[in-house]
Short mmCIF file of C-alpha atoms in Angstrom, two decimals:
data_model
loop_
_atom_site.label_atom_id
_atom_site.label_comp_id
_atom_site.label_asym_id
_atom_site.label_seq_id
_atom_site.Cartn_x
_atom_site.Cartn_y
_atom_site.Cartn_z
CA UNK A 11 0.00 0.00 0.00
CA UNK A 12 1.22 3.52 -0.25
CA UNK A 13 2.76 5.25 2.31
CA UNK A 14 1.20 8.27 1.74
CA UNK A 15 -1.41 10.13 -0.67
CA UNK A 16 1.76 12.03 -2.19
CA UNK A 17 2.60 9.56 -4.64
CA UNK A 18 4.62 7.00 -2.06
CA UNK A 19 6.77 10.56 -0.70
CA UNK A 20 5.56 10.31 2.84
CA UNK A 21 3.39 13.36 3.29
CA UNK A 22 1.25 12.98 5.99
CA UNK A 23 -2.57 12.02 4.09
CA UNK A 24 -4.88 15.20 5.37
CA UNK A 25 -7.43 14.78 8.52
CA UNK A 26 -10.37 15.36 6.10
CA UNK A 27 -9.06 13.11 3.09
CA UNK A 28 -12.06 12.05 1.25
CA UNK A 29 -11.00 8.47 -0.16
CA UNK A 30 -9.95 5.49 1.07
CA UNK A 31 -7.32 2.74 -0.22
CA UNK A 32 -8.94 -0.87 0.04
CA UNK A 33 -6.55 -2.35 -2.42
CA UNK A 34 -3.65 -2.59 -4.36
CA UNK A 35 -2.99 -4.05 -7.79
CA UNK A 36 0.89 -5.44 -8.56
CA UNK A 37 2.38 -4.83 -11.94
CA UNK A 38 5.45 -6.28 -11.88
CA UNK A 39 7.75 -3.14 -10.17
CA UNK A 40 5.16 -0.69 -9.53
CA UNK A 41 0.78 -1.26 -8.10
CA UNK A 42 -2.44 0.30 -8.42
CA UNK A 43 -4.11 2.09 -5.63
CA UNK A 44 -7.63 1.00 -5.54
CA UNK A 45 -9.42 3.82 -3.69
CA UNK A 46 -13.22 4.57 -3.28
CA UNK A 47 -14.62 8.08 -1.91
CA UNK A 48 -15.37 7.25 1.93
CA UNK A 49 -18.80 9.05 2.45
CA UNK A 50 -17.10 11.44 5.24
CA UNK A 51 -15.73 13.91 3.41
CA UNK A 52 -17.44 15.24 0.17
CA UNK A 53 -14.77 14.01 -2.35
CA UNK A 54 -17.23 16.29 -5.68
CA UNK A 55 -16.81 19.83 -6.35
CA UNK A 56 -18.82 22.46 -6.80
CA UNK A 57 -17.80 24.05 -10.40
CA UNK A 58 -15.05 23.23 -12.78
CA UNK A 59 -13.29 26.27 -14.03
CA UNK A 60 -13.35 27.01 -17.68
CA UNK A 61 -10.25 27.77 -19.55
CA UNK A 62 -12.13 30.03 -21.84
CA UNK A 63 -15.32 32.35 -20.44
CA UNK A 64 -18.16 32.73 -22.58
CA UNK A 65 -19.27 36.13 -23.20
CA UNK A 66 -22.03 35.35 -25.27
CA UNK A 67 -24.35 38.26 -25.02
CA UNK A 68 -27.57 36.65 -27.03
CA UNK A 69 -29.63 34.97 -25.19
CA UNK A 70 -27.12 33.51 -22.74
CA UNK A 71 -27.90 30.25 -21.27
CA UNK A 72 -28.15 29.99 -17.50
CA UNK A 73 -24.99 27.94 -17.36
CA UNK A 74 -22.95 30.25 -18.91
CA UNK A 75 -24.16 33.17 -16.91
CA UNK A 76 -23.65 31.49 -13.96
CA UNK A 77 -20.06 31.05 -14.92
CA UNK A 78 -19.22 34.34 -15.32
CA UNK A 79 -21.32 34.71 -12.37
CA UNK A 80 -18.58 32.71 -9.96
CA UNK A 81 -15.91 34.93 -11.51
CA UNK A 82 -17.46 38.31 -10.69
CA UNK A 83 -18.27 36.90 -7.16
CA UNK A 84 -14.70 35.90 -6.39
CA UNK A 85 -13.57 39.39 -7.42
CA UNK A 86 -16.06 40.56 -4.66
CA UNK A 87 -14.36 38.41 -1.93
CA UNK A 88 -11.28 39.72 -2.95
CA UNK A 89 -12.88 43.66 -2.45
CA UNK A 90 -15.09 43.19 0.44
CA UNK A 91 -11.75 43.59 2.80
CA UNK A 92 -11.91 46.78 1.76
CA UNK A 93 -15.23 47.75 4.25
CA UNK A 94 -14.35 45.65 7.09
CA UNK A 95 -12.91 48.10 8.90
CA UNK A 96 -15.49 50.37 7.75
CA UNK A 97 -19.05 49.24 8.63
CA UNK A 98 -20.61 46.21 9.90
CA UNK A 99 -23.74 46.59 7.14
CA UNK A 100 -24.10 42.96 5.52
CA UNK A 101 -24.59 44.35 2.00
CA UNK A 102 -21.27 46.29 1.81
CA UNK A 103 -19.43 43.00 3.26
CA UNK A 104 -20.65 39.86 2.02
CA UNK A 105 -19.63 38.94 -1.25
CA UNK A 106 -23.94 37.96 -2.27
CA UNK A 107 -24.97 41.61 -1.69
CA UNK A 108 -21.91 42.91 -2.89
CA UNK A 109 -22.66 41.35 -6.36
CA UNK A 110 -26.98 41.89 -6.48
CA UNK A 111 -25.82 45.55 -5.42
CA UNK A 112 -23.83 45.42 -8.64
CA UNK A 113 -26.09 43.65 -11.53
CA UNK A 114 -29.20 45.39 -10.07
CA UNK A 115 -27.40 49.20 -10.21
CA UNK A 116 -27.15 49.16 -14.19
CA UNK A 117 -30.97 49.02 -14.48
CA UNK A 118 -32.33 50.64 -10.70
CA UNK A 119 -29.93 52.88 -9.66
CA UNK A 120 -31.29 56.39 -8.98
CA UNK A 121 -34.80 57.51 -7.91
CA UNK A 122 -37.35 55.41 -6.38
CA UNK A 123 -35.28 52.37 -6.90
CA UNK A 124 -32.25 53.16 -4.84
CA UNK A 125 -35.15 54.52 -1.72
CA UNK A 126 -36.86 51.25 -2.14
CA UNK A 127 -33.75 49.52 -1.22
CA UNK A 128 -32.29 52.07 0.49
CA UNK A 129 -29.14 51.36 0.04
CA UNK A 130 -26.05 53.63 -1.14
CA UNK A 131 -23.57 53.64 -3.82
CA UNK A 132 -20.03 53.35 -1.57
CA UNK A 133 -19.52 49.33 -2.33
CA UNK A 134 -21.70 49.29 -5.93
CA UNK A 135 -19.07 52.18 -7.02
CA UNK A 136 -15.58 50.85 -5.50
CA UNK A 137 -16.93 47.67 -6.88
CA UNK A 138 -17.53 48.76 -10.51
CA UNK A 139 -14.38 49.98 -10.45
CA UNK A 140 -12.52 47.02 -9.44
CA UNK A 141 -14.32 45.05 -11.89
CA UNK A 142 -13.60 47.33 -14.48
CA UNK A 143 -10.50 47.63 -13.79
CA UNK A 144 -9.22 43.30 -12.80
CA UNK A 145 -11.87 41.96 -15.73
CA UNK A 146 -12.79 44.40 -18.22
CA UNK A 147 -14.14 42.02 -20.30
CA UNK A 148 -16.54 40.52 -17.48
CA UNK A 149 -17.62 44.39 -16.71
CA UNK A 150 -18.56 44.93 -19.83
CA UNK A 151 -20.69 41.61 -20.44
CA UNK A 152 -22.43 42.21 -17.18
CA UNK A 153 -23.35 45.75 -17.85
CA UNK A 154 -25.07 44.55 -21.28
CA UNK A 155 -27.13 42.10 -19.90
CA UNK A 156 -28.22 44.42 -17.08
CA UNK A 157 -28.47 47.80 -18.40
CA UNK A 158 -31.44 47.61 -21.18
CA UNK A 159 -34.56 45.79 -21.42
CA UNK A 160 -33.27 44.23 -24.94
CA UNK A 161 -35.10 40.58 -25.58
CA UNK A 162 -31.86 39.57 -27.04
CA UNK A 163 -30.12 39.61 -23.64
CA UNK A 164 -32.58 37.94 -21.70
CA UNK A 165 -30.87 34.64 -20.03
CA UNK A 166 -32.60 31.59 -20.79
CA UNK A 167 -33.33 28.82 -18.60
CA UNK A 168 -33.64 24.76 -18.78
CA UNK A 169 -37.84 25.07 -19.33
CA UNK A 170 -37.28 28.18 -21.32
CA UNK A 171 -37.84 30.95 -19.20
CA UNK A 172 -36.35 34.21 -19.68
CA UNK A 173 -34.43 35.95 -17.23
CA UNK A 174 -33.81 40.14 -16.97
CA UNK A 175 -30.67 39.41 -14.74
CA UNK A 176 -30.85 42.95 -13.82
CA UNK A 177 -34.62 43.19 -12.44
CA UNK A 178 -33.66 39.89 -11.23
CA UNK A 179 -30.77 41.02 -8.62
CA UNK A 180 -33.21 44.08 -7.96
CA UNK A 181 -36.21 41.71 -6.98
CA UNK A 182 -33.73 39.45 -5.12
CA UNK A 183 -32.07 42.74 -3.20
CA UNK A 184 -36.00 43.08 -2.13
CA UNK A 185 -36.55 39.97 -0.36
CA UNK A 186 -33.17 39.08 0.53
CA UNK A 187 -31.60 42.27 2.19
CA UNK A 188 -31.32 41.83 6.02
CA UNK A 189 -31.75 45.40 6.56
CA UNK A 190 -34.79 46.18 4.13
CA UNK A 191 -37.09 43.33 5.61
CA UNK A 192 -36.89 44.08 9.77
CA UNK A 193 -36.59 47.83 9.01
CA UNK A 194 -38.48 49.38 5.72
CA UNK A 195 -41.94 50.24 5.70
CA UNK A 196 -42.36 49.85 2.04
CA UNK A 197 -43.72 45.96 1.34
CA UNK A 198 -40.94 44.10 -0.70
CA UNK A 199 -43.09 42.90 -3.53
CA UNK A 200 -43.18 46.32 -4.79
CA UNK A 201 -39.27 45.63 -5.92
CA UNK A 202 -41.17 42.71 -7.67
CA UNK A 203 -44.08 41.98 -9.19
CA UNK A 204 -45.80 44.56 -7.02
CA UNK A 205 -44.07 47.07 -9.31
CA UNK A 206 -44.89 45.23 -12.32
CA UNK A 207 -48.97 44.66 -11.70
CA UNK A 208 -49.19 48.50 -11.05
CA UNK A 209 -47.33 49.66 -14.19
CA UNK A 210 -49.50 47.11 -16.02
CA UNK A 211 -52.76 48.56 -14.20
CA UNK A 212 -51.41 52.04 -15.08
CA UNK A 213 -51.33 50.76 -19.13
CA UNK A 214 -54.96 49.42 -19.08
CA UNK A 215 -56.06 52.78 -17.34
CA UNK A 216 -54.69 54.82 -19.88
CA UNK A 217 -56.89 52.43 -22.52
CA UNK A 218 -59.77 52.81 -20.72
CA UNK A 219 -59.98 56.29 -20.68
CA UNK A 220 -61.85 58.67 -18.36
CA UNK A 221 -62.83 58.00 -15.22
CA UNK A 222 -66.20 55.26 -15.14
CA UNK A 223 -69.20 57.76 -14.91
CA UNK A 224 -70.87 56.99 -10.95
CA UNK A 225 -73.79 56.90 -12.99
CA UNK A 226 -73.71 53.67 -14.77
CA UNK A 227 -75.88 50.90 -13.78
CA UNK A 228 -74.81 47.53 -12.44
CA UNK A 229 -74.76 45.69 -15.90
CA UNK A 230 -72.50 48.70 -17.38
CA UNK A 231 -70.32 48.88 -15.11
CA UNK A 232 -69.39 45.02 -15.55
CA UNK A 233 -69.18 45.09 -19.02
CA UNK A 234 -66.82 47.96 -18.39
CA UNK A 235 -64.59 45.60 -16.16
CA UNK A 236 -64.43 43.07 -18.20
CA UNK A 237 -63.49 44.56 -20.79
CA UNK A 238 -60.26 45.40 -18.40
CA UNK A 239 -60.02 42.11 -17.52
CA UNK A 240 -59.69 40.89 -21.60
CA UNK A 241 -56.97 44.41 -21.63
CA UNK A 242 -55.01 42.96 -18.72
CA UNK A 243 -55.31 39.33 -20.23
CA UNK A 244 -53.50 40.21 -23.99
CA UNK A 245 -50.86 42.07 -22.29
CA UNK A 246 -50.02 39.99 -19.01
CA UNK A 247 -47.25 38.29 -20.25
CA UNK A 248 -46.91 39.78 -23.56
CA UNK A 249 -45.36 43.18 -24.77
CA UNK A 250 -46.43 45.36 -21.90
CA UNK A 251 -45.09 46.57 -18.32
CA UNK A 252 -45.63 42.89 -17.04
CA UNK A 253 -44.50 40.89 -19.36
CA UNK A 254 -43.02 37.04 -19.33
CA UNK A 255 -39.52 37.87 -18.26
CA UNK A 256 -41.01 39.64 -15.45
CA UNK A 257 -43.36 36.98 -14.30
CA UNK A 258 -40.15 34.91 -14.45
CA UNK A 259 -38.06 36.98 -12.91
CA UNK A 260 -40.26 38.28 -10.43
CA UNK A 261 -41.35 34.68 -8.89
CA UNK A 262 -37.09 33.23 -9.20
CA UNK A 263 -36.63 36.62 -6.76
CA UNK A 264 -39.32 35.93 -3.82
CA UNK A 265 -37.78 32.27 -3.91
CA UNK A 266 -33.46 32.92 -4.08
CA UNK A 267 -33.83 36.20 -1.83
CA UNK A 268 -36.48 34.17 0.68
CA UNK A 269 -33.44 31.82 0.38
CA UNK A 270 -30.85 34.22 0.76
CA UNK A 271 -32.60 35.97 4.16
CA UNK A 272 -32.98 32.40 5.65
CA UNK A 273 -29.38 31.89 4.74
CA UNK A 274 -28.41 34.96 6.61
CA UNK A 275 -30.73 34.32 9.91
CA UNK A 276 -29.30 31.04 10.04
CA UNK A 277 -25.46 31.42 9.57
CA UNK A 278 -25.46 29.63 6.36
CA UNK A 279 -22.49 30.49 4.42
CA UNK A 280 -22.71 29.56 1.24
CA UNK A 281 -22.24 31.75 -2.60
CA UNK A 282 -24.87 33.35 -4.58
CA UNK A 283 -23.40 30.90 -7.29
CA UNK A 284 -24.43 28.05 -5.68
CA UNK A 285 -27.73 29.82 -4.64
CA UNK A 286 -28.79 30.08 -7.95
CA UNK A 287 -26.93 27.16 -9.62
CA UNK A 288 -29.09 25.23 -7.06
CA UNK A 289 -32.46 26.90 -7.93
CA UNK A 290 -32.17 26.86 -11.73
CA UNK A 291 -31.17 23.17 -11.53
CA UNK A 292 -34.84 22.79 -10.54
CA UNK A 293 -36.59 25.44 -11.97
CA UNK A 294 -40.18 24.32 -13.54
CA UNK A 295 -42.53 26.44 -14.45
CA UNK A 296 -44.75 24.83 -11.95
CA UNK A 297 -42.33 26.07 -9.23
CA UNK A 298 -42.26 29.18 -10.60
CA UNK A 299 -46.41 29.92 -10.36
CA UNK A 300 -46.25 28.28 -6.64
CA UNK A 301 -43.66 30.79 -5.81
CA UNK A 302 -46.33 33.33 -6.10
CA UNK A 303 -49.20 31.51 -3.74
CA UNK A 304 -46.25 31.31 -1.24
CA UNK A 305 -45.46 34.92 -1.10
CA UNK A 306 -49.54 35.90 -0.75
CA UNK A 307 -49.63 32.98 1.81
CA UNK A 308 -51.56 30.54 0.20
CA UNK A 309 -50.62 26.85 0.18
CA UNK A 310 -49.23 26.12 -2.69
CA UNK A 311 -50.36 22.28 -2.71
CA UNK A 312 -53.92 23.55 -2.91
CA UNK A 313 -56.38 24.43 -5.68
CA UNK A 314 -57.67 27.94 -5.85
CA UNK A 315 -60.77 29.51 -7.93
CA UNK A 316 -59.68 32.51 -10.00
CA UNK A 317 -61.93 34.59 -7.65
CA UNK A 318 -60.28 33.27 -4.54
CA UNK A 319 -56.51 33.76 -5.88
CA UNK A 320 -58.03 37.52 -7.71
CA UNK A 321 -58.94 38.80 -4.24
CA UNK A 322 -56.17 37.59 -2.54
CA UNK A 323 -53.82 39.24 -4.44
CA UNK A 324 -56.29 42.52 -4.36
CA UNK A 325 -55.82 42.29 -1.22
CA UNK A 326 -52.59 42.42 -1.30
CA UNK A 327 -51.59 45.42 -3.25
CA UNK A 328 -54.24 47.71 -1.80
CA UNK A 329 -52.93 48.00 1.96
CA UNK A 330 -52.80 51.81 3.71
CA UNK A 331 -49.62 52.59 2.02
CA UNK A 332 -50.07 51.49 -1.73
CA UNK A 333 -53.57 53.40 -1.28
CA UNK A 334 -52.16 56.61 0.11
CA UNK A 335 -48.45 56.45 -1.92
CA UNK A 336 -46.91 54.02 -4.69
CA UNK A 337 -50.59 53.49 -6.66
CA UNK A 338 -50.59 57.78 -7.01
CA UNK A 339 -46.85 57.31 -8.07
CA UNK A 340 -47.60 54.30 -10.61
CA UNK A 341 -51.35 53.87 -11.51
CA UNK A 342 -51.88 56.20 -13.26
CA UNK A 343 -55.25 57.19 -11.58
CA UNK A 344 -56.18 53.48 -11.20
CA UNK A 345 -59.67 52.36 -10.02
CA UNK A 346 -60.58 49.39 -8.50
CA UNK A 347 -61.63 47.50 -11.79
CA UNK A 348 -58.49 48.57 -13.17
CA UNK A 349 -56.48 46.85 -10.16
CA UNK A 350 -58.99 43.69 -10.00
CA UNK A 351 -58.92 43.33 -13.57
CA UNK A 352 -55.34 43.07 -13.42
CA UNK A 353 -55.77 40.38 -10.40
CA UNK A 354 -58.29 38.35 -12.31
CA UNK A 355 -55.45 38.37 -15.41
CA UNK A 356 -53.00 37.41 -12.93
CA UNK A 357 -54.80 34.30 -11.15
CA UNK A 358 -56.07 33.14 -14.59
CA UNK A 359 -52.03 32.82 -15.07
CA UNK A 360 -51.50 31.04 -12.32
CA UNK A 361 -54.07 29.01 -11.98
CA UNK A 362 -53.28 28.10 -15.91
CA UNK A 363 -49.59 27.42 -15.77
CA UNK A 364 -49.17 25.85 -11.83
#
């Protein structure tokens, strides 16, 4: 048998060695260590690094993002030193925030974005720079697959889902941010698809026209609604505000930033690499519709009528502060047939694709 794991030099074999010699094969001068891994230590790993990185800016697969993905986030373990000494906020330390803070900043940096999140720009700038400046390259594929809206840089998953990597990191910034969920009054699913249902009740308001007269009898008034509801339907998911890469994206953020929160509550170190390498291995589009009757506390096992699953989520976005702040900021004067016909749009989809 060998005398040690060094290639018979002697070096002593490592407390947390993750194979075992059972046997050894003799070839006339020289043998054949017969190992097998020995269920202790995890003898796989996580990634293999490739020689060449893909930069492949149409429609990028998942894969490949999520290689270029590992790179960026070892560049931000190398930079986070930099703020130890300097604050003990999470999201200017930890490599995870340090890298959502920088795909989501392309797309939501200034305005109501950055005091949704309220974060700064110390780490997101430093950060840019570093980037920049180690992997130019890298920089400049992640700022063109976060910056614009352009279909030809949405990521694409396994079931064919398209991703908008930079409303993704924005959404998962919403849920997953220490700070924002004991602290902010504003409810996180307006960094998600909170945002998106209002800009798509603002579009079907604008198509509707003026205000419904107070006037109109019972039978007028539903006609008028659901002829909102058929609006809502063609562009839920289509070319409008709310459209398929933000259903996708929206649901993937409740789920890796719920993730990423329990991660940090519970001391669980791990990357946003294998955070999302992890999700997107088991991504359906099942998942992705349950995700949503999570986050409006439904059971996700169950089956809901469209009016059940329309009021719930009614419900949802018309709380004190949507009434009295974002709806006046993104509604554009919405009623409340504009809002429930964008519910009733929204459970059909569900309720159709779960």
């Amino acid at each position: 048998m060998s005398s040690g794991y060094s290639g018979n030099l002697g070096f002593k074999m490592p407390s947390n060695w993750a194979f075992d010699q059972f046997d050894e094969i003799e070839i006339d001068d020289w043998a054949i260590d017969k190992v097998v891994s020995n269920n202790v230590y995890n003898s796989s790993v996580d990634r293999l690094e490739s020689t060449t990185p893909n930069y492949n800016l149409i429609n990028p697969s998942i894969d490949d993002v999520l290689d270029n993905l590992y790179t960026l986030e070892t560049l931000a373990n190398d930079f986070k030193s930099q703020f130890l000494e300097t604050t003990t906020q999470i999201e200017y330390i930890d490599p995870v925030y340090i890298v959502l803070n920088y795909l989501r900043h392309h797309k939501y940096a200034e305005g109501s974005f950055q005091l949704t999140l309220n974060m700064d720009t110390s780490s997101t700038t430093g950060f840019f720079n570093l980037v920049e400046r180690e992997n130019p390259d890298l920089h400049d594929y992640f700022k063109a697959l976060t910056k614009v809206d352009a279909q030809e840089n949405m990521v694409i998953d396994k079931v064919e889902g398209r991703i908008d990597l930079g409303h993704l990191a924005y959404t998962i910034l919403g849920y997953g941010l220490p700070s924002l969920n004991f602290f902010n009054l504003i409810p996180r699913f307006w960094t998600g698809w909170g945002g998106d249902f209002a800009t798509l009740t603002g579009e079907i308001t604008l198509m509707r026209g003026p205000v419904p007269d107070p006037t109109l009898n019972q039978q007028e008034y539903s006609d008028l609604l659901f002829a909102q509801i058929d609006r809502a339907r063609l562009l839920l998911g289509a070319n409008s505000t709310f459209n398929f890469e933000d259903i996708c994206s929206d649901s993937d953020g409740i789920a890796i930033g719920n993730q990423i929160l329990y991660n940090y509550k519970n001391s669980v170190r791990t990357s946003l690499y294998l955070t999302l390498r992890d999700y997107y291995n088991n991504i359906s589009t099942s998942i992705r519709m349950k995700n949503y009757l999570t986050e409006l506390s439904l059971d996700p096992e169950l089956t809901y009528t469209v009016t059940e699953l329309a009021t719930k989520i009614y419900s949802t976005v018309n709380g004190l502060l949507e009434t009295f702040g974002l709806w006046e900021k993104f509604g554009n004067g919405a009623d409340y047939l504009d809002k429930y016909a964008v519910a009733h749009a929204l459970a059909e989809y569900i309720i159709n694709h779960k």
